[in-house]
PDB file of C-alpha atoms in Angstrom:
ATOM      1  CA  MET A  19       0.000   0.000   0.000  1.00 54.00           C
ATOM      2  CA  ASN A  20       1.814   3.115  -1.243  1.00 63.00           C
ATOM      3  CA  THR A  21      -0.867   5.703  -0.529  1.00 83.00           C
ATOM      4  CA  ARG A  22       0.327   8.600   1.565  1.00 88.00           C
ATOM      5  CA  PRO A  23      -1.178   8.665   5.067  1.00 88.00           C
ATOM      6  CA  THR A  24      -3.614  11.437   5.829  1.00 93.00           C
ATOM      7  CA  SER A  25      -2.795  14.095   8.393  1.00 93.00           C
ATOM      8  CA  ARG A  26      -5.433  12.496  10.666  1.00 94.00           C
ATOM      9  CA  GLN A  27      -3.725   9.107  10.387  1.00 93.00           C
ATOM     10  CA  LEU A  28      -0.368  10.663  11.232  1.00 94.00           C
ATOM     11  CA  ALA A  29      -1.942  12.538  14.155  1.00 95.00           C
ATOM     12  CA  ALA A  30      -3.436   9.255  15.428  1.00 93.00           C
ATOM     13  CA  LEU A  31      -0.018   7.590  15.223  1.00 94.00           C
ATOM     14  CA  GLU A  32       1.574  10.494  17.084  1.00 96.00           C
ATOM     15  CA  ASN A  33      -1.138  10.299  19.750  1.00 95.00           C
ATOM     16  CA  LEU A  34      -0.564   6.553  20.148  1.00 94.00           C
ATOM     17  CA  MET A  35       3.190   6.975  20.465  1.00 95.00           C
ATOM     18  CA  THR A  36       2.745   9.778  23.000  1.00 96.00           C
ATOM     19  CA  LEU A  37       0.263   7.618  24.916  1.00 95.00           C
ATOM     20  CA  PHE A  38       2.703   4.687  25.002  1.00 92.00           C
ATOM     21  CA  GLY A  39       5.408   6.969  26.362  1.00 93.00           C
ATOM     22  CA  GLY A  40       2.978   8.311  28.946  1.00 93.00           C
ATOM     23  CA  VAL A  41       1.950   4.825  30.049  1.00 92.00           C
ATOM     24  CA  LYS A  42       5.617   3.888  30.473  1.00 89.00           C
ATOM     25  CA  LYS A  43       6.209   7.059  32.488  1.00 89.00           C
ATOM     26  CA  ALA A  44       3.129   6.403  34.661  1.00 89.00           C
ATOM     27  CA  LEU A  45       4.282   2.832  35.334  1.00 88.00           C
ATOM     28  CA  ARG A  46       7.752   4.056  36.270  1.00 86.00           C
ATOM     29  CA  HIS A  47       6.219   6.660  38.583  1.00 85.00           C
ATOM     30  CA  GLN A  48       4.058   4.010  40.278  1.00 86.00           C
ATOM     31  CA  LEU A  49       7.081   1.718  40.690  1.00 83.00           C
ATOM     32  CA  HIS A  50       9.497   4.320  42.051  1.00 81.00           C
ATOM     33  CA  THR A  51      10.001   4.368  45.808  1.00 68.00           C
ATOM     34  CA  GLU A  52      12.552   6.017  48.041  1.00 58.00           C
ATOM     35  CA  ALA A  53      13.816   2.599  49.135  1.00 60.00           C
ATOM     36  CA  GLU A  54      14.629   1.218  45.708  1.00 65.00           C
ATOM     37  CA  PRO A  55      15.000   2.567  42.200  1.00 65.00           C
ATOM     38  CA  ALA A  56      12.404   1.664  39.597  1.00 70.00           C
ATOM     39  CA  VAL A  57      13.150  -1.315  37.369  1.00 84.00           C
ATOM     40  CA  ALA A  58      12.296  -0.747  33.702  1.00 86.00           C
ATOM     41  CA  PRO A  59       8.785  -1.956  32.803  1.00 87.00           C
ATOM     42  CA  MET A  60      10.213  -4.085  29.960  1.00 89.00           C
ATOM     43  CA  LEU A  61      12.365  -5.986  32.466  1.00 93.00           C
ATOM     44  CA  LEU A  62       9.410  -6.442  34.771  1.00 93.00           C
ATOM     45  CA  ARG A  63       7.240  -7.676  31.902  1.00 93.00           C
ATOM     46  CA  MET A  64       9.908 -10.301  31.100  1.00 95.00           C
ATOM     47  CA  LEU A  65      10.106 -11.262  34.785  1.00 96.00           C
ATOM     48  CA  GLN A  66       6.312 -11.481  34.916  1.00 96.00           C
ATOM     49  CA  LEU A  67       6.381 -13.969  32.024  1.00 96.00           C
ATOM     50  CA  CYS A  68       8.964 -16.050  33.891  1.00 96.00           C
ATOM     51  CA  GLN A  69       6.651 -16.111  36.902  1.00 96.00           C
ATOM     52  CA  ARG A  70       3.566 -16.984  34.857  1.00 96.00           C
ATOM     53  CA  HIS A  71       5.458 -19.753  33.030  1.00 95.00           C
ATOM     54  CA  PRO A  72       7.742 -21.278  35.679  1.00 91.00           C
ATOM     55  CA  GLY A  73      10.814 -22.850  34.166  1.00 90.00           C
ATOM     56  CA  ILE A  74      10.475 -21.123  30.803  1.00 94.00           C
ATOM     57  CA  THR A  75      13.689 -21.018  28.815  1.00 93.00           C
ATOM     58  CA  GLN A  76      15.326 -18.034  27.155  1.00 92.00           C
ATOM     59  CA  GLN A  77      14.233 -19.423  23.788  1.00 91.00           C
ATOM     60  CA  GLY A  78      10.696 -19.790  25.120  1.00 93.00           C
ATOM     61  CA  LEU A  79      10.721 -16.121  26.149  1.00 94.00           C
ATOM     62  CA  ALA A  80      11.943 -15.085  22.711  1.00 93.00           C
ATOM     63  CA  GLN A  81       9.161 -17.085  21.061  1.00 91.00           C
ATOM     64  CA  ARG A  82       6.482 -15.830  23.453  1.00 92.00           C
ATOM     65  CA  THR A  83       7.467 -12.166  23.133  1.00 89.00           C
ATOM     66  CA  GLY A  84       8.546 -12.085  19.490  1.00 86.00           C
ATOM     67  CA  ARG A  85      11.781 -10.369  20.526  1.00 90.00           C
ATOM     68  CA  ASP A  86      15.123 -11.425  19.084  1.00 91.00           C
ATOM     69  CA  LYS A  87      17.284 -13.815  21.081  1.00 92.00           C
ATOM     70  CA  GLY A  88      20.014 -11.227  21.628  1.00 94.00           C
ATOM     71  CA  GLN A  89      17.616  -8.735  23.196  1.00 94.00           C
ATOM     72  CA  VAL A  90      16.085 -11.438  25.409  1.00 95.00           C
ATOM     73  CA  ALA A  91      19.586 -12.535  26.471  1.00 95.00           C
ATOM     74  CA  ARG A  92      20.446  -8.954  27.507  1.00 96.00           C
ATOM     75  CA  LEU A  93      17.204  -8.593  29.480  1.00 96.00           C
ATOM     76  CA  ILE A  94      17.729 -11.946  31.213  1.00 96.00           C
ATOM     77  CA  ARG A  95      21.323 -11.011  32.091  1.00 96.00           C
ATOM     78  CA  GLU A  96      20.115  -7.761  33.631  1.00 95.00           C
ATOM     79  CA  LEU A  97      17.428  -9.557  35.670  1.00 96.00           C
ATOM     80  CA  LEU A  98      20.032 -12.069  36.869  1.00 96.00           C
ATOM     81  CA  ASP A  99      22.425  -9.240  37.798  1.00 95.00           C
ATOM     82  CA  LEU A 100      19.653  -7.485  39.738  1.00 94.00           C
ATOM     83  CA  GLY A 101      18.970 -10.686  41.682  1.00 95.00           C
ATOM     84  CA  LEU A 102      15.388 -10.853  40.431  1.00 96.00           C
ATOM     85  CA  LEU A 103      15.787 -14.015  38.382  1.00 96.00           C
ATOM     86  CA  SER A 104      17.550 -17.335  38.885  1.00 96.00           C
ATOM     87  CA  ARG A 105      18.684 -19.879  36.374  1.00 93.00           C
ATOM     88  CA  GLN A 106      18.556 -23.665  36.793  1.00 92.00           C
ATOM     89  CA  ASP A 107      20.071 -26.274  34.519  1.00 86.00           C
ATOM     90  CA  ASN A 108      17.616 -27.826  32.089  1.00 81.00           C
ATOM     91  CA  PRO A 109      17.966 -31.592  32.530  1.00 83.00           C
ATOM     92  CA  GLU A 110      16.521 -32.156  29.040  1.00 84.00           C
ATOM     93  CA  ASP A 111      18.916 -29.787  27.232  1.00 82.00           C
ATOM     94  CA  ARG A 112      22.297 -28.894  28.693  1.00 81.00           C
ATOM     95  CA  ARG A 113      22.502 -25.805  26.464  1.00 84.00           C
ATOM     96  CA  SER A 114      19.477 -24.109  28.053  1.00 85.00           C
ATOM     97  CA  HIS A 115      18.309 -23.138  31.513  1.00 91.00           C
ATOM     98  CA  HIS A 116      14.994 -22.885  33.284  1.00 93.00           C
ATOM     99  CA  LEU A 117      14.309 -19.306  34.425  1.00 95.00           C
ATOM    100  CA  LEU A 118      12.597 -18.678  37.748  1.00 95.00           C
ATOM    101  CA  PRO A 119      11.981 -15.463  39.691  1.00 96.00           C
ATOM    102  CA  THR A 120      13.742 -15.158  43.027  1.00 97.00           C
ATOM    103  CA  ALA A 121      11.823 -14.066  46.130  1.00 96.00           C
ATOM    104  CA  ALA A 122      12.854 -10.490  45.282  1.00 94.00           C
ATOM    105  CA  GLY A 123      11.632 -11.090  41.731  1.00 95.00           C
ATOM    106  CA  VAL A 124       8.235 -12.312  42.935  1.00 96.00           C
ATOM    107  CA  ALA A 125       7.934  -9.167  45.079  1.00 93.00           C
ATOM    108  CA  ALA A 126       8.938  -6.983  42.102  1.00 93.00           C
ATOM    109  CA  VAL A 127       6.279  -8.640  39.915  1.00 94.00           C
ATOM    110  CA  ALA A 128       3.668  -8.031  42.626  1.00 93.00           C
ATOM    111  CA  ARG A 129       4.600  -4.320  42.713  1.00 91.00           C
ATOM    112  CA  PHE A 130       4.537  -4.203  38.901  1.00 92.00           C
ATOM    113  CA  GLU A 131       1.104  -5.811  38.747  1.00 94.00           C
ATOM    114  CA  GLN A 132      -0.219  -3.302  41.299  1.00 93.00           C
ATOM    115  CA  ALA A 133       1.271  -0.482  39.221  1.00 91.00           C
ATOM    116  CA  GLU A 134      -0.495  -1.912  36.153  1.00 93.00           C
ATOM    117  CA  VAL A 135      -3.783  -1.938  38.081  1.00 95.00           C
ATOM    118  CA  ASP A 136      -3.273   1.677  39.151  1.00 94.00           C
ATOM    119  CA  VAL A 137      -2.405   2.873  35.635  1.00 94.00           C
ATOM    120  CA  ALA A 138      -5.272   0.884  34.086  1.00 96.00           C
ATOM    121  CA  ARG A 139      -7.675   2.447  36.578  1.00 96.00           C
ATOM    122  CA  LEU A 140      -6.315   5.916  35.758  1.00 94.00           C
ATOM    123  CA  LEU A 141      -6.642   5.387  31.998  1.00 95.00           C
ATOM    124  CA  PHE A 142      -9.830   3.365  31.752  1.00 96.00           C
ATOM    125  CA  GLY A 143     -11.686   3.797  35.046  1.00 95.00           C
ATOM    126  CA  HIS A 144     -14.152   6.244  33.509  1.00 96.00           C
ATOM    127  CA  LEU A 145     -15.052   4.021  30.535  1.00 96.00           C
ATOM    128  CA  SER A 146     -18.148   1.851  30.446  1.00 97.00           C
ATOM    129  CA  ALA A 147     -17.931  -1.877  29.754  1.00 96.00           C
ATOM    130  CA  ALA A 148     -19.161  -1.265  26.203  1.00 97.00           C
ATOM    131  CA  GLU A 149     -16.568   1.462  25.613  1.00 97.00           C
ATOM    132  CA  LEU A 150     -13.804  -0.788  26.937  1.00 96.00           C
ATOM    133  CA  SER A 151     -15.000  -3.628  24.747  1.00 97.00           C
ATOM    134  CA  GLY A 152     -14.948  -1.366  21.685  1.00 97.00           C
ATOM    135  CA  LEU A 153     -11.525   0.002  22.572  1.00 96.00           C
ATOM    136  CA  ASN A 154     -10.117  -3.495  23.035  1.00 95.00           C
ATOM    137  CA  ALA A 155     -11.585  -4.590  19.707  1.00 97.00           C
ATOM    138  CA  GLN A 156     -10.025  -1.611  17.911  1.00 95.00           C
ATOM    139  CA  LEU A 157      -6.659  -2.078  19.614  1.00 94.00           C
ATOM    140  CA  GLY A 158      -6.719  -5.782  18.751  1.00 94.00           C
ATOM    141  CA  ALA A 159      -7.474  -4.980  15.117  1.00 94.00           C
ATOM    142  CA  LEU A 160      -4.627  -2.429  15.028  1.00 92.00           C
ATOM    143  CA  ARG A 161      -2.226  -4.940  16.523  1.00 88.00           C
ATOM    144  CA  GLU A 162      -3.282  -7.587  14.018  1.00 91.00           C
ATOM    145  CA  ARG A 163      -2.761  -5.158  11.107  1.00 91.00           C
ATOM    146  CA  LEU A 164       0.651  -4.241  12.448  1.00 87.00           C
ATOM    147  CA  ASP A 165       1.619  -7.903  12.915  1.00 83.00           C
ATOM    148  CA  GLN A 166       0.525  -8.669   9.330  1.00 88.00           C
ATOM    149  CA  GLY A 167       2.468  -5.718   7.952  1.00 84.00           C
ATOM    150  CA  LEU A 168       5.783  -6.519   9.637  1.00 76.00           C
ATOM    151  CA  PRO A 169       8.323  -9.104   8.594  1.00 72.00           C
ATOM    152  CA  GLU A 170       8.348 -12.156  10.911  1.00 61.00           C
ATOM    153  CA  HIS A 171      11.521 -11.147  12.808  1.00 50.00           C
ATOM    154  CA  ASP A 172      10.226  -7.641  13.620  1.00 46.00           C
ATOM    155  CA  ALA A 173       6.753  -8.534  14.964  1.00 43.00           C
ATOM    156  CA  GLY A 174       6.262  -8.271  18.709  1.00 44.00           C
TER     157      GLY A 174
END
């Protein structure tokens, strides 16, 4: 499709990108405390996946998130260095490891999930069930269009 986007389409894209940045900022604000610095939401999302899928491997994370293996490896290394994630040998494949959150990691995921609740309430608390349903349908359709328009290695 080589048609030039309309100014309204470009404005919608700009609004979406600004919204994404704002959501990230709101999550960071919710996660920041005097006692400990905020961990990046992307790291916490990866940690959350490790908690939801105990024993997932690095390759499993790459497949589940659609991110390249190098990026996943860097995120995992950072989580290990922060003491939020542990690695156990995979008895079925000596080249891979099972990834499990530490006690500190479980606590970090709990804080992250509460921050998500707070930000979701801020963004969508005023919407009716029908409005939320419509919004989710539109967002799902946008995501599907984006996934179909990207090469396999870039989706996600």
